[in-house]
Amino acid sequence: MLAKYTITGLAASALLASVAFAQTPSTATGDRPSTAATTSTTTPSSFQGNWRASKMAGLNVYNDSNESIGSINDMLMDKSGNIKGVVIGVGGFLGVGEHLVAVPFEKVRFVNEPVAYTGASNTGAKPSTTGSSTTTGAATSSTSSSKPNPWYPDHAVYSATKDELKAMPEFKYSTE
């Protein structure tokens, strides 16, 4: 009877050992690509200078006179991934009563620097670059001399007035 338990115990140990060996990663270099080849194409630095598409929706659009004319609602691309058009929402309040127009992507210019506001209360001088700074612990930040975000532009520029955009045919998403 003792021999039966011993043989069963040895068989179970061998079975568990084979499962443990199957889970151990192999160190052979022939079955997977080299680390240098994999990391050279997927390092974060290889994507520097590219913008996040998710941040483009909602981006403010101004005309050449720095007047706000709408915001980007969507970007239209072809099947190969090239952006062909920009859908701009004009007018309305919180999306209600908004007039959507599609314009060619080539006609929209993206700008990293903030818009230079010139209003009635401003005498035409550019905003101060010193700004007000707030200190929280050891970190100090300046409100008007902020560094542009490398993952999306500050705003877009399209050469038209708000009335000209409202006069354009409305863009409708097809249901096909």
Short mmCIF file of C-alpha atoms in Angstrom, two decimals:
data_model
loop_
_atom_site.label_atom_id
_atom_site.label_comp_id
_atom_site.label_asym_id
_atom_site.label_seq_id
_atom_site.Cartn_x
_atom_site.Cartn_y
_atom_site.Cartn_z
CA MET A 1 0.00 0.00 0.00
CA LEU A 2 2.91 2.32 0.78
CA ALA A 3 4.39 1.69 -2.67
CA LYS A 4 1.12 2.75 -4.28
CA TYR A 5 1.16 6.12 -2.44
CA THR A 6 4.83 6.64 -3.23
CA ILE A 7 4.34 6.04 -6.96
CA THR A 8 1.26 8.30 -6.99
CA GLY A 9 3.22 11.03 -5.17
CA LEU A 10 6.16 10.80 -7.60
CA ALA A 11 3.80 10.93 -10.62
CA ALA A 12 2.03 14.00 -9.20
CA SER A 13 5.38 15.70 -8.51
CA ALA A 14 6.54 15.01 -12.06
CA LEU A 15 3.28 16.40 -13.43
CA LEU A 16 3.56 19.60 -11.36
CA ALA A 17 7.23 20.01 -12.30
CA SER A 18 6.40 19.79 -16.02
CA VAL A 19 3.75 22.51 -15.60
CA ALA A 20 6.28 24.72 -13.78
CA PHE A 21 8.88 24.21 -16.53
CA ALA A 22 6.32 25.11 -19.18
CA GLN A 23 5.70 28.47 -17.49
CA THR A 24 9.38 29.43 -17.26
CA PRO A 25 10.26 31.89 -20.06
CA SER A 26 12.74 30.67 -22.60
CA THR A 27 16.05 32.52 -22.86
CA ALA A 28 16.88 31.31 -26.34
CA THR A 29 17.41 34.13 -28.81
CA GLY A 30 16.24 32.23 -31.84
CA ASP A 31 12.52 32.22 -30.95
CA ARG A 32 11.95 35.98 -30.45
CA PRO A 33 13.22 39.20 -32.04
CA SER A 34 16.18 41.02 -30.57
CA THR A 35 15.45 43.66 -27.94
CA ALA A 36 17.32 46.35 -29.86
CA ALA A 37 15.14 45.91 -32.94
CA THR A 38 11.93 46.00 -30.91
CA THR A 39 12.75 49.05 -28.81
CA SER A 40 14.13 51.12 -31.68
CA THR A 41 10.72 51.27 -33.39
CA THR A 42 8.54 51.75 -30.31
CA THR A 43 10.43 54.17 -28.10
CA PRO A 44 8.48 57.22 -26.92
CA SER A 45 11.01 59.49 -28.62
CA SER A 46 10.03 58.06 -32.02
CA PHE A 47 6.61 59.70 -31.61
CA GLN A 48 7.90 63.16 -30.67
CA GLY A 49 6.34 65.89 -32.78
CA ASN A 50 3.09 63.97 -33.36
CA TRP A 51 -0.23 65.20 -32.01
CA ARG A 52 -2.90 63.21 -30.19
CA ALA A 53 -6.02 62.92 -32.32
CA SER A 54 -8.21 62.75 -29.21
CA LYS A 55 -7.08 66.25 -28.23
CA MET A 56 -7.95 67.78 -31.62
CA ALA A 57 -11.72 67.51 -31.04
CA GLY A 58 -12.82 70.61 -29.15
CA LEU A 59 -9.87 72.69 -30.31
CA ASN A 60 -10.88 76.35 -30.80
CA VAL A 61 -10.79 77.73 -34.34
CA TYR A 62 -9.99 81.39 -35.03
CA ASN A 63 -9.82 83.42 -38.22
CA ASP A 64 -6.92 85.56 -39.38
CA SER A 65 -8.20 88.47 -37.23
CA ASN A 66 -8.00 86.31 -34.06
CA GLU A 67 -11.82 86.15 -33.82
CA SER A 68 -13.23 82.89 -32.51
CA ILE A 69 -15.30 81.27 -35.27
CA GLY A 70 -15.99 77.82 -33.81
CA SER A 71 -14.36 74.62 -32.66
CA ILE A 72 -13.26 71.36 -34.22
CA ASN A 73 -15.88 68.65 -33.79
CA ASP A 74 -14.27 65.90 -35.82
CA MET A 75 -11.57 65.05 -38.33
CA LEU A 76 -12.35 62.98 -41.41
CA MET A 77 -9.78 60.58 -42.83
CA ASP A 78 -9.54 58.23 -45.75
CA LYS A 79 -9.07 54.47 -45.44
CA SER A 80 -5.28 54.79 -45.39
CA GLY A 81 -5.41 57.10 -42.35
CA ASN A 82 -4.71 60.43 -44.05
CA ILE A 83 -6.81 63.29 -42.67
CA LYS A 84 -8.83 64.83 -45.50
CA GLY A 85 -11.30 67.14 -43.77
CA VAL A 86 -12.04 68.99 -40.56
CA VAL A 87 -15.60 69.34 -39.23
CA ILE A 88 -16.02 72.72 -37.54
CA GLY A 89 -18.98 73.55 -35.31
CA VAL A 90 -20.12 77.16 -35.72
CA GLY A 91 -22.52 79.02 -33.45
CA GLY A 92 -24.93 77.40 -31.05
CA PHE A 93 -24.61 76.96 -27.32
CA LEU A 94 -23.14 73.76 -25.89
CA GLY A 95 -23.75 71.98 -29.20
CA VAL A 96 -27.42 73.02 -29.47
CA GLY A 97 -28.14 74.94 -32.66
CA GLU A 98 -24.60 74.40 -33.87
CA HIS A 99 -23.98 74.52 -37.63
CA LEU A 100 -21.45 71.87 -38.75
CA VAL A 101 -19.31 72.51 -41.82
CA ALA A 102 -16.58 70.38 -43.36
CA VAL A 103 -13.51 72.14 -44.70
CA PRO A 104 -10.43 70.67 -46.40
CA PHE A 105 -7.66 69.79 -43.98
CA GLU A 106 -5.10 71.69 -46.08
CA LYS A 107 -7.00 74.96 -45.48
CA VAL A 108 -6.70 74.69 -41.67
CA ARG A 109 -3.51 75.88 -40.00
CA PHE A 110 -2.57 74.69 -36.51
CA VAL A 111 -0.74 77.06 -34.16
CA ASN A 112 1.17 76.23 -30.97
CA GLU A 113 1.31 79.76 -29.55
CA PRO A 114 -1.72 81.13 -27.66
CA VAL A 115 -3.95 83.70 -29.35
CA ALA A 116 -2.85 87.31 -28.78
CA TYR A 117 -6.03 88.97 -27.52
CA THR A 118 -6.68 92.59 -28.40
CA GLY A 119 -9.92 93.74 -26.81
CA ALA A 120 -11.44 97.05 -25.65
CA SER A 121 -9.85 96.73 -22.21
CA ASN A 122 -6.48 95.98 -23.77
CA THR A 123 -4.51 98.82 -25.33
CA GLY A 124 -3.04 96.61 -28.02
CA ALA A 125 -0.08 95.54 -25.95
CA LYS A 126 0.76 91.87 -25.92
CA PRO A 127 0.07 89.95 -22.72
CA SER A 128 2.84 90.02 -20.15
CA THR A 129 5.20 87.09 -20.26
CA THR A 130 5.91 87.25 -16.56
CA GLY A 131 2.33 86.45 -15.50
CA SER A 132 1.22 85.72 -12.01
CA SER A 133 2.86 82.81 -10.34
CA THR A 134 1.43 80.53 -7.74
CA THR A 135 3.46 78.43 -5.38
CA THR A 136 2.32 75.11 -3.99
CA GLY A 137 5.02 73.45 -1.96
CA ALA A 138 8.20 73.53 -4.01
CA ALA A 139 6.56 73.80 -7.41
CA THR A 140 6.15 77.23 -9.04
CA SER A 141 4.04 77.75 -12.15
CA SER A 142 3.43 80.80 -14.30
CA THR A 143 -0.04 81.28 -15.76
CA SER A 144 0.65 83.20 -18.96
CA SER A 145 4.15 82.08 -19.94
CA SER A 146 3.29 78.40 -20.08
CA LYS A 147 5.21 76.12 -22.38
CA PRO A 148 3.14 74.82 -25.33
CA ASN A 149 1.93 71.26 -24.98
CA PRO A 150 3.91 68.95 -27.30
CA TRP A 151 0.94 66.57 -27.79
CA TYR A 152 -1.56 69.00 -29.33
CA PRO A 153 -1.63 72.54 -30.74
CA ASP A 154 -3.09 75.54 -28.91
CA HIS A 155 -5.67 76.38 -31.59
CA ALA A 156 -6.50 76.20 -35.30
CA VAL A 157 -6.83 79.01 -37.84
CA TYR A 158 -9.21 79.02 -40.82
CA SER A 159 -9.51 82.02 -43.15
CA ALA A 160 -13.23 82.81 -42.96
CA THR A 161 -15.66 84.75 -40.81
CA LYS A 162 -18.28 83.14 -38.64
CA ASP A 163 -20.99 84.36 -41.07
CA GLU A 164 -19.17 82.83 -44.05
CA LEU A 165 -19.01 79.48 -42.26
CA LYS A 166 -22.70 79.65 -41.33
CA ALA A 167 -23.50 80.31 -45.02
CA MET A 168 -21.68 77.12 -46.09
CA PRO A 169 -23.73 73.94 -46.65
CA GLU A 170 -24.27 72.02 -43.44
CA PHE A 171 -22.21 68.85 -43.02
CA LYS A 172 -24.26 65.76 -42.19
CA TYR A 173 -22.85 62.37 -41.32
CA SER A 174 -24.16 59.77 -43.76
CA THR A 175 -25.90 56.74 -42.31
CA GLU A 176 -24.34 54.32 -44.79
#
